Coordinates of C-alpha atoms in Angstrom, one line a residue:
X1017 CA 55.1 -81.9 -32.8
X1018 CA 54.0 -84.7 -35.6
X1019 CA 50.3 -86.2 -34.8
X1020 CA 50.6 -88.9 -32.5
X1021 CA 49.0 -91.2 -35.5
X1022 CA 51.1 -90.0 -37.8
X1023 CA 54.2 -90.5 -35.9
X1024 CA 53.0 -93.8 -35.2
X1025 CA 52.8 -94.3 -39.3
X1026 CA 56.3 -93.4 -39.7
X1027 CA 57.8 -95.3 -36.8
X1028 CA 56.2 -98.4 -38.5
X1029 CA 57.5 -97.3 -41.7
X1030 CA 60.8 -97.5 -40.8
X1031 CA 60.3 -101.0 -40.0
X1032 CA 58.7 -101.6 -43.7
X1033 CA 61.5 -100.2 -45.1
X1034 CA 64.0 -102.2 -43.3
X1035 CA 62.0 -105.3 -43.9
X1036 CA 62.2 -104.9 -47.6
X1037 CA 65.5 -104.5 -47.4
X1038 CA 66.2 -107.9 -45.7
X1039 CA 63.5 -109.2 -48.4
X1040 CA 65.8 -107.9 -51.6
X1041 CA 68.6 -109.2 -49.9
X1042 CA 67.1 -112.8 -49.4
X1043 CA 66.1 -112.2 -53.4
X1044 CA 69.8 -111.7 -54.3
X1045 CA 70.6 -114.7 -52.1
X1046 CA 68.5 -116.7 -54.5
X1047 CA 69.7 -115.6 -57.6
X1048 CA 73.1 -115.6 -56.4
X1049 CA 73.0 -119.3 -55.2
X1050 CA 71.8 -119.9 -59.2
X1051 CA 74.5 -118.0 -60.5
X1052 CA 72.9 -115.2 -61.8
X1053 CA 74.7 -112.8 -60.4
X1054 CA 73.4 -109.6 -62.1
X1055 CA 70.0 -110.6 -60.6
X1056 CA 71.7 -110.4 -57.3
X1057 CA 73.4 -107.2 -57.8
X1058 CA 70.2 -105.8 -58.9
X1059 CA 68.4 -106.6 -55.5
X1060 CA 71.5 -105.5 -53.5
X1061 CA 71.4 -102.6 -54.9
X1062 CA 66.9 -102.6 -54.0
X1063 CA 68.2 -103.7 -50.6
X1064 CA 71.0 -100.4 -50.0
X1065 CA 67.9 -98.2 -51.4
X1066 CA 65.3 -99.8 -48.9
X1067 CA 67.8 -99.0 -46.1
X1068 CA 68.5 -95.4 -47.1
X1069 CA 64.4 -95.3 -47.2
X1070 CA 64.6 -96.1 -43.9
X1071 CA 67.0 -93.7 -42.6
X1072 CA 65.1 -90.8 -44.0
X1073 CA 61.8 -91.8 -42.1
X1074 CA 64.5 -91.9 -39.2
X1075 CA 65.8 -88.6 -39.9
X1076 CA 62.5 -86.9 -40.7
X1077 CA 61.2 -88.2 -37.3
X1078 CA 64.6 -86.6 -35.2
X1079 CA 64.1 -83.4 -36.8
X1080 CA 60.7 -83.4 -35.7
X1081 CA 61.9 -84.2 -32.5
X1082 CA 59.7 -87.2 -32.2
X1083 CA 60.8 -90.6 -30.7
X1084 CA 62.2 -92.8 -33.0
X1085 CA 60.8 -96.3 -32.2
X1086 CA 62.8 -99.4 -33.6
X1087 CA 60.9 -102.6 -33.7
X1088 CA 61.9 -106.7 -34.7
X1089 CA 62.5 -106.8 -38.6
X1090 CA 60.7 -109.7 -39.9
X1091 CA 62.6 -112.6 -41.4
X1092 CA 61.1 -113.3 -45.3
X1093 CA 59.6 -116.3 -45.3
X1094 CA 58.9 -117.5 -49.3
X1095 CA 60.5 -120.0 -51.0
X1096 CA 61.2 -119.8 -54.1
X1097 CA 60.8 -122.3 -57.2
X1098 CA 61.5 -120.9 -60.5
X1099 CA 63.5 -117.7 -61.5
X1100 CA 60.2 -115.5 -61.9
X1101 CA 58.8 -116.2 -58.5
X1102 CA 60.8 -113.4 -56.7
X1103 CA 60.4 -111.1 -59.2
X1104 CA 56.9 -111.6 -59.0
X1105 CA 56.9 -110.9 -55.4
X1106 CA 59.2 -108.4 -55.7
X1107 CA 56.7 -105.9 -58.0
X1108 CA 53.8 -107.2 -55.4
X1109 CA 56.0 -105.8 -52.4
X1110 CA 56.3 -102.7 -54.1
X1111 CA 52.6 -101.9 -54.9
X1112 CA 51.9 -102.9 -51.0
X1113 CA 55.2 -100.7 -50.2
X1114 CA 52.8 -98.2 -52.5
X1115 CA 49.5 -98.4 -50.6
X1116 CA 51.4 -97.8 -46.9
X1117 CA 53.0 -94.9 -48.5
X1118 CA 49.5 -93.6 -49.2
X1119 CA 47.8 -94.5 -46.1
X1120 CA 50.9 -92.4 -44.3
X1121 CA 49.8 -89.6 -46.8
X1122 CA 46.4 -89.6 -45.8
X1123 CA 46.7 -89.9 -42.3
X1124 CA 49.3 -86.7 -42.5
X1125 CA 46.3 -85.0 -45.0
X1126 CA 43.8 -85.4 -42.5
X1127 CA 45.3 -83.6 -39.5
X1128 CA 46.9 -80.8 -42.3
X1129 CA 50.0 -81.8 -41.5
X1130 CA 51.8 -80.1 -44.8
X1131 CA 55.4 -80.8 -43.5
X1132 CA 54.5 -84.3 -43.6
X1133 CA 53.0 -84.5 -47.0
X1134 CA 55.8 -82.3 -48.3
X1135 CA 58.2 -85.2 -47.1
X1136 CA 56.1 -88.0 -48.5
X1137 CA 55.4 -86.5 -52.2
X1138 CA 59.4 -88.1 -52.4
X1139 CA 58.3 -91.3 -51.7
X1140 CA 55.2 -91.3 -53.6
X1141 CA 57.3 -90.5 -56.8
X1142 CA 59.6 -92.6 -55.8
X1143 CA 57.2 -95.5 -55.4
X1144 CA 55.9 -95.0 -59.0
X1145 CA 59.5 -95.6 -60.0
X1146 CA 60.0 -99.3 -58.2
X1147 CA 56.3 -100.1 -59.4
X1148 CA 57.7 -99.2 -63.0
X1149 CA 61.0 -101.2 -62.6
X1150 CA 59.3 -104.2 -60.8
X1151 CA 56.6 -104.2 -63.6
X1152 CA 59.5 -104.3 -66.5
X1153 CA 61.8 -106.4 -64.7
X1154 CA 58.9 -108.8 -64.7
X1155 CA 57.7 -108.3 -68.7
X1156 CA 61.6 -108.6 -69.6
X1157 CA 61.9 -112.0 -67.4
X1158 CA 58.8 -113.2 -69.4
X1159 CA 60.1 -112.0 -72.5
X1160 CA 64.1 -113.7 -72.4
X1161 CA 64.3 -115.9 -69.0
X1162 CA 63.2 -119.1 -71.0
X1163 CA 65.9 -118.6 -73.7
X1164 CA 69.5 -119.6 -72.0
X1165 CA 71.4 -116.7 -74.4
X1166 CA 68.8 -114.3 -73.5
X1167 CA 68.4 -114.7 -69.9
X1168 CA 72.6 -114.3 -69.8
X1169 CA 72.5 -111.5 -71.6
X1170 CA 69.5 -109.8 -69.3
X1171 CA 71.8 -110.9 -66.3
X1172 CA 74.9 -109.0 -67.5
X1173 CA 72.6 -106.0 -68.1
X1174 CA 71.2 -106.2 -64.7
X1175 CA 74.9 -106.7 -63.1
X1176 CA 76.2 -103.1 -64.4
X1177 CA 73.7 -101.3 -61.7
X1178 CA 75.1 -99.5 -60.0
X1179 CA 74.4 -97.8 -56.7
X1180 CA 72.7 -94.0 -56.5
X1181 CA 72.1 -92.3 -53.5
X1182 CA 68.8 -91.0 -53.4
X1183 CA 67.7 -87.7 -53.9
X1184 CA 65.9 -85.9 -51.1
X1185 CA 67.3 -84.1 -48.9
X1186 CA 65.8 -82.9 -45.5

């Protein structure tokens, strides 16, 4: 049995997850509604990733036979102006993404619960990469989105993601 705390952590995480997945996809809404539709392929693809992120903190909880809780996903609220603003928000979701991801480690630390942080040194790995992608998804957007030849070609280059699976397997 998973501290009660700690279950608690990853039942909410879950949530999180699926949250940011309905927040890529309202990302790729707005790109796709200003025809950048590289922009919007890159956040369905964030969105698929944030649901399989999800159904590992699912998973991980039923083979610890805990409960798995479901709770109301959030509906994103921003508005966006201008073509940086969600990637902006995008690479701020990911470091607060980053810091429950840590809290969830430390809770599992504190109680010794080694299966736990065993499961979440993934995440925090994985965390470090969206940070890193967020961050130079951002500098490249600074870099080419005022130039109209530039920003197409960063769209085309963002359009030929494709979707992996990811890698940890419980």
């Amino acid at each position: 049995m998973l501290d009660k705390k700690v279950e608690q952590l990853l039942n909410e995480q879950i949530n999180k997850e699926f949250y940011s997945a309905y927040l890529y996809l309202d990302f790729a809404n707005f790109y796709q509604s200003k025809g950048l539709d590289g922009f919007a392929n890159w956040y369905q693809i964030q969105a698929q990733e944030e649901r399989d992120h999800a159904m590992l903190f699912y998973q991980y909880l039923h083979n610890n036979n805990c409960t798995v809780v479901l709770e109301t996903i959030e509906k994103p609220g921003q508005v966006f102006q201008t073509l940086a603003e969600p990637l902006k928000a995008g690479l701020k979701h990911e470091e607060y993404v980053t810091s429950l991801i840590h809290n969830l480690y430390a809770a599992a630390h504190d109680v010794k619960d080694f299966r736990t942080t065993q499961f979440l040194d993934w995440f925090i790995k994985e965390q470090g990469e969206e940070e890193t992608n967020a961050n130079n998804l951002v500098t490249r957007f600074d870099l080419f989105g005022n130039d109209p030849k530039s920003l197409y070609m960063l769209d085309n280059e963002l359009k030929a993601r494709v979707y992996s699976a990811p890698s940890l397997v419980l």
